[in-house]
Amino acid sequence: MGRSPCCEKAHTNKGAWTKEEDQRLIAHIKANGEGCWRSLPKAAGLLRCGKSCRLRWINYLRPDLKRGNFTEEEDELIIKLHEFLGNKWSLIAGRLPGRTDNEIKNYWNTHVKRKLLARGVDPHTHRPLNAASAALQGMDTPSSPATASQSSEVDDGVTLLPPPAGHLGGMIDLNLSISPPCQPSSPPPMREAEARIVGDGAFRTGYASEREEGICLCLNRLGLQGGVGCSCGGASPSPSLSSQVFNFRFVDASLQRS
DNA sequence: AATTTTTACAACCGCATCCAA
DNA sequence: ATTGGATGCGGTTGTAAAAAT
């Protein structure tokens, strides 16, 4: 029994892609667009598995990829997003225009982990490695999504509020408020919204009364300007992370269905 | 200069999820 | 409601390049 293989492995190439293979793949997608990866290799004249083609396109050949070194700003954003989302690389990548989940995952494992360790921070929990010393200082850092239990604040005014009791395991449920270090003279009202991580990995967002309409909250404000996750066309100015004020929760919709 | 070790990252693999039949 | 194919995701591996010995 078992599943049938995704492709005829005996007749597919593996390993590094050649220039010619790249050109074939690019030409085919330019002519026909993305989609139907299973049939693409045959149509494009490639002796590759469809999954391999998809990966090559998404991680390396896509024209909108940024490539090059990560900036300090991207570094910090990755750390913050990882703190909130854990190893949800595709979601993190969605906040970083031109970066892929694979690239961020690799970067995390080779650079960011080390950077956090050097700061004395556990890259898994984002807590100080020496918890005892933190307790002595009467301070704490935000916990991982699975262990969040206390309100805490990190720089940039990002605050994690405690999740409702019982939100553990696969449920990502963060009451996250982002506020400026100093409130403006007439502070805007606190907005509350819900962001659902749905099957396709996109956020479905909306104010409490408008959830089904999927009102865009321009969540890319948690990412960099011009993020692909922004569906509002970027019409509104996208000020820095620290100037936004709203609450939202991440709810894994799949876990709410049952 | 040769060899070994480390680093960086592209690519693979297996499982999860979605969705149409 | 069930099933199976297609796709997406995250963990892991393989390997070329760089650094160290």
Coordinates of C-alpha atoms (C1' of nucleotides) in Angstrom, one line a residue:
Chain A
M1 CA 0.0 0.0 0.0
G2 CA 1.2 3.5 0.6
R3 CA 1.1 6.5 -1.6
S4 CA 2.3 6.5 -5.1
P5 CA 5.5 8.4 -5.6
C6 CA 5.1 12.0 -6.7
C7 CA 7.1 11.3 -9.9
E8 CA 8.9 8.5 -11.7
K9 CA 12.0 8.6 -9.7
A10 CA 13.9 6.3 -12.0
H11 CA 13.8 8.9 -14.8
T12 CA 14.4 12.1 -12.9
N13 CA 17.5 14.1 -12.3
K14 CA 18.5 15.0 -8.8
G15 CA 21.0 17.3 -7.2
A16 CA 22.1 20.7 -8.4
W17 CA 20.3 22.3 -11.3
T18 CA 22.1 23.1 -14.5
K19 CA 21.9 26.4 -16.3
E20 CA 20.0 24.7 -19.1
E21 CA 17.5 23.3 -16.7
D22 CA 17.0 26.7 -15.1
Q23 CA 16.4 28.3 -18.5
R24 CA 13.9 25.7 -19.5
L25 CA 12.0 26.2 -16.2
I26 CA 12.1 30.0 -16.5
A27 CA 11.0 29.9 -20.1
H28 CA 8.1 27.6 -19.4
I29 CA 6.8 29.5 -16.4
K30 CA 7.1 32.8 -18.3
A31 CA 5.1 31.3 -21.1
N32 CA 2.5 29.4 -19.1
G33 CA 2.6 30.8 -15.6
E34 CA 2.9 28.9 -12.4
G35 CA 0.7 26.0 -11.4
C36 CA 0.2 22.3 -11.9
W37 CA 3.7 21.4 -10.8
R38 CA 3.2 17.7 -11.4
S39 CA 2.7 18.1 -15.1
L40 CA 5.2 20.9 -15.5
P41 CA 8.4 18.9 -15.9
K42 CA 7.1 17.0 -18.8
A43 CA 5.6 20.1 -20.4
A44 CA 8.9 22.0 -20.0
G45 CA 11.0 19.1 -21.1
L46 CA 12.7 18.6 -17.8
L47 CA 13.7 15.4 -16.2
R48 CA 12.8 16.6 -12.8
C49 CA 10.2 16.0 -10.1
G50 CA 7.4 18.6 -10.0
K51 CA 8.3 19.3 -6.4
S52 CA 11.9 19.9 -7.3
C53 CA 10.8 22.4 -10.0
R54 CA 8.5 24.2 -7.6
L55 CA 11.3 24.5 -5.1
R56 CA 13.8 25.7 -7.6
W57 CA 11.4 28.4 -8.9
I58 CA 10.3 29.6 -5.5
N59 CA 13.6 29.6 -3.8
Y60 CA 16.0 30.6 -6.6
L61 CA 14.6 31.6 -10.0
R62 CA 11.6 33.8 -9.1
P63 CA 12.3 37.3 -10.5
D64 CA 11.1 39.1 -7.4
L65 CA 13.7 37.5 -5.1
K66 CA 16.0 40.0 -3.3
R67 CA 19.0 37.8 -2.6
G68 CA 22.1 39.2 -1.1
N69 CA 22.9 39.7 2.6
F70 CA 20.2 40.2 5.2
T71 CA 20.1 43.7 6.6
E72 CA 20.2 44.5 10.3
E73 CA 16.6 45.5 10.1
E74 CA 15.7 42.2 8.5
D75 CA 17.7 40.4 11.2
E76 CA 15.7 42.0 14.0
L77 CA 12.4 41.5 12.2
I78 CA 13.1 37.8 11.8
I79 CA 13.9 37.5 15.5
K80 CA 10.7 39.3 16.5
L81 CA 8.6 37.3 14.1
H82 CA 10.2 34.0 15.2
E83 CA 9.4 35.0 18.7
F84 CA 5.7 35.3 17.9
L85 CA 5.3 32.6 15.3
G86 CA 8.0 30.0 16.0
N87 CA 9.3 28.0 13.1
K88 CA 6.6 29.1 10.8
W89 CA 9.1 30.1 8.1
S90 CA 6.6 30.6 5.4
L91 CA 4.6 33.1 7.5
I92 CA 7.8 34.8 8.4
A93 CA 8.9 35.0 4.8
G94 CA 5.5 36.5 4.0
R95 CA 6.6 39.5 6.1
L96 CA 9.9 39.9 4.3
P97 CA 9.5 40.9 0.7
G98 CA 11.9 39.1 -1.7
R99 CA 12.9 36.5 0.9
T100 CA 11.9 32.8 0.9
D101 CA 11.0 30.5 3.7
N102 CA 14.0 28.3 2.9
E103 CA 16.4 31.2 2.8
I104 CA 15.1 32.5 6.2
K105 CA 15.2 29.1 7.7
N106 CA 18.8 28.6 6.6
Y107 CA 19.8 32.1 7.7
W108 CA 18.2 31.4 11.1
N109 CA 20.1 28.2 11.6
T110 CA 23.4 29.6 10.5
H111 CA 23.4 33.2 11.7
V112 CA 20.5 34.3 13.9
K113 CA 20.7 31.4 16.3
R114 CA 24.3 32.1 17.0
K115 CA 23.6 35.8 17.3
L116 CA 20.9 35.2 20.0
L117 CA 23.2 32.8 21.8
A118 CA 25.9 35.4 21.9
R119 CA 23.3 37.8 23.4
G120 CA 22.5 35.1 26.0
V121 CA 19.1 34.4 24.6
D122 CA 17.7 31.0 24.0
P123 CA 16.8 30.9 20.3
H124 CA 14.0 28.5 20.9
T125 CA 12.2 30.2 23.7
H126 CA 13.6 33.7 23.3
R127 CA 14.2 33.7 27.0
P128 CA 17.5 34.5 28.7
L129 CA 19.7 31.4 28.8
N130 CA 20.3 32.1 32.5
A131 CA 16.8 32.2 33.7
A132 CA 17.9 32.6 37.3
S133 CA 19.7 35.8 36.6
A134 CA 16.7 37.2 34.8
A135 CA 14.5 36.4 37.8
L136 CA 17.0 38.2 40.0
Q137 CA 16.6 41.2 37.9
G138 CA 12.9 41.0 38.2
M139 CA 12.5 41.0 34.4
D140 CA 11.4 38.6 31.8
T141 CA 11.4 38.4 28.1
P142 CA 8.6 37.2 25.9
S143 CA 8.2 33.5 25.7
S144 CA 7.7 31.3 22.7
P145 CA 4.1 30.9 21.4
A146 CA 3.7 27.6 23.1
T147 CA 4.7 28.8 26.5
A148 CA 3.5 32.4 26.6
S149 CA 2.1 32.9 30.0
Q150 CA 3.0 36.4 31.1
S151 CA 2.7 39.9 29.8
S152 CA 6.0 41.3 28.8
E153 CA 7.4 44.0 26.7
V154 CA 10.4 44.1 24.5
D155 CA 12.0 47.1 22.7
D156 CA 10.0 48.9 20.0
G157 CA 7.0 48.8 22.2
V158 CA 6.0 45.3 21.2
T159 CA 3.9 43.8 24.0
L160 CA 2.8 40.2 24.4
L161 CA -0.3 39.9 26.5
P162 CA -1.1 36.6 28.2
P163 CA -3.1 34.2 26.1
P164 CA -6.3 32.8 27.5
A165 CA -5.9 29.8 29.7
G166 CA -5.6 26.5 27.8
H167 CA -4.0 27.9 24.7
L168 CA -1.2 25.5 24.3
G169 CA 0.2 23.1 21.8
G170 CA -0.7 23.8 18.1
M171 CA -2.9 26.8 18.9
I172 CA -1.2 30.0 18.0
D173 CA -3.2 32.6 20.0
L174 CA -1.3 35.7 20.7
N175 CA -2.8 38.8 22.0
L176 CA -0.2 41.1 20.5
S177 CA -0.3 44.8 20.9
I178 CA 2.1 47.0 19.2
S179 CA 2.4 50.5 20.4
P180 CA 4.8 53.4 20.3
P181 CA 7.2 53.9 23.2
C182 CA 5.5 57.3 23.7
Q183 CA 1.8 57.7 23.0
P184 CA 0.8 60.6 20.8
S185 CA -1.1 63.4 22.5
S186 CA -4.4 62.1 21.2
P187 CA -3.9 58.4 21.1
P188 CA -5.9 56.5 18.5
P189 CA -8.4 54.0 19.8
M190 CA -7.1 50.5 20.4
R191 CA -8.2 48.4 17.5
E192 CA -8.8 44.7 17.9
A193 CA -8.7 42.3 15.1
E194 CA -8.2 38.6 14.5
A195 CA -5.7 37.2 12.0
R196 CA -6.4 33.7 11.0
I197 CA -3.7 31.5 9.6
V198 CA -5.6 29.6 7.0
G199 CA -4.7 26.7 4.9
D200 CA -3.0 28.6 2.2
G201 CA -0.8 30.2 4.7
A202 CA -2.3 33.6 4.1
F203 CA -3.7 35.8 6.9
R204 CA -7.4 36.4 7.0
T205 CA -7.9 39.4 9.1
G206 CA -10.6 41.6 10.2
Y207 CA -12.0 43.6 13.0
A208 CA -14.1 41.7 15.4
S209 CA -17.4 42.6 13.7
E210 CA -16.0 42.2 10.2
R211 CA -14.1 38.9 10.4
E212 CA -15.8 37.2 7.5
E213 CA -15.1 40.1 5.1
G214 CA -11.4 39.7 5.7
I215 CA -10.7 43.4 6.0
C216 CA -7.1 44.2 5.4
L217 CA -5.2 45.4 8.4
C218 CA -2.1 45.8 6.4
L219 CA -0.3 43.4 8.6
N220 CA 2.8 44.0 6.7
R221 CA 3.3 46.7 9.2
L222 CA 4.7 44.0 11.3
G223 CA 7.0 43.3 8.3
L224 CA 8.8 45.6 6.0
Q225 CA 7.2 48.2 3.8
G226 CA 5.8 46.9 0.6
G227 CA 5.4 43.4 2.0
V228 CA 3.7 40.9 -0.2
G229 CA 1.2 40.2 2.5
C230 CA -0.2 43.7 2.1
S231 CA -3.4 43.7 0.1
C232 CA -4.3 47.3 0.6
G233 CA -2.0 48.4 -2.2
G234 CA 0.3 50.2 0.1
A235 CA -1.8 53.3 -0.1
S236 CA -1.4 54.1 3.5
P237 CA 2.0 55.2 4.7
S238 CA 3.7 52.3 6.4
P239 CA 5.4 53.9 9.3
S240 CA 7.9 52.1 11.5
L241 CA 6.9 49.2 13.6
S242 CA 6.9 51.3 16.7
S243 CA 4.3 53.7 15.5
Q244 CA 1.5 51.2 15.1
V245 CA -1.2 50.6 17.7
F246 CA -3.4 47.6 17.4
N247 CA -4.2 44.2 18.9
F248 CA -4.5 41.1 17.0
R249 CA -4.7 37.4 17.7
F250 CA -3.3 34.5 15.7
V251 CA -5.8 31.7 15.6
D252 CA -5.0 28.5 13.8
A253 CA -8.2 28.1 12.0
S254 CA -7.7 24.4 11.4
L255 CA -7.8 23.8 15.1
Q256 CA -11.0 25.7 15.5
R257 CA -12.9 23.6 13.0
S258 CA -13.2 20.5 15.1
Chain B
dA1 C1' 50.9 23.1 -0.3
dA2 C1' 48.0 19.5 1.4
dT3 C1' 44.7 18.1 4.5
dT4 C1' 41.0 18.7 7.7
dT5 C1' 37.3 21.2 9.7
dT6 C1' 33.7 24.5 9.5
dT7 C1' 30.2 27.1 7.2
dA8 C1' 26.6 28.3 4.1
dC9 C1' 22.9 27.1 1.5
dA10 C1' 20.6 24.5 -2.3
dA11 C1' 18.0 20.6 -2.6
dC12 C1' 15.6 16.5 -0.9
dC13 C1' 12.3 13.9 1.9
dG14 C1' 8.3 12.9 4.4
dC15 C1' 4.3 14.5 6.5
dA16 C1' 0.3 17.8 6.7
dT17 C1' -3.2 20.1 4.5
dC18 C1' -6.3 21.3 0.9
dC19 C1' -9.7 20.2 -2.3
dA20 C1' -12.2 18.1 -5.9
dA21 C1' -14.6 13.9 -7.1
Chain C
dA1 C1' -18.3 11.5 4.8
dT2 C1' -14.6 9.5 2.4
dT3 C1' -10.8 9.1 -0.6
dG4 C1' -6.8 10.2 -3.2
dG5 C1' -4.0 13.4 -5.9
dA6 C1' -1.6 17.9 -5.7
dT7 C1' 0.7 21.2 -3.3
dG8 C1' 2.9 23.4 0.7
dC9 C1' 5.8 23.3 4.7
dG10 C1' 9.5 22.3 7.9
dG11 C1' 13.3 19.3 9.1
dT12 C1' 17.3 17.3 7.4
dT13 C1' 21.0 16.2 4.3
dG14 C1' 24.6 16.8 0.8
dT15 C1' 28.2 19.3 -0.9
dA16 C1' 31.0 23.2 -2.5
dA17 C1' 33.6 26.9 -0.7
dA18 C1' 36.2 29.0 2.9
dA19 C1' 38.9 28.9 6.9
dA20 C1' 42.0 26.7 9.9
dT21 C1' 45.7 23.6 10.9

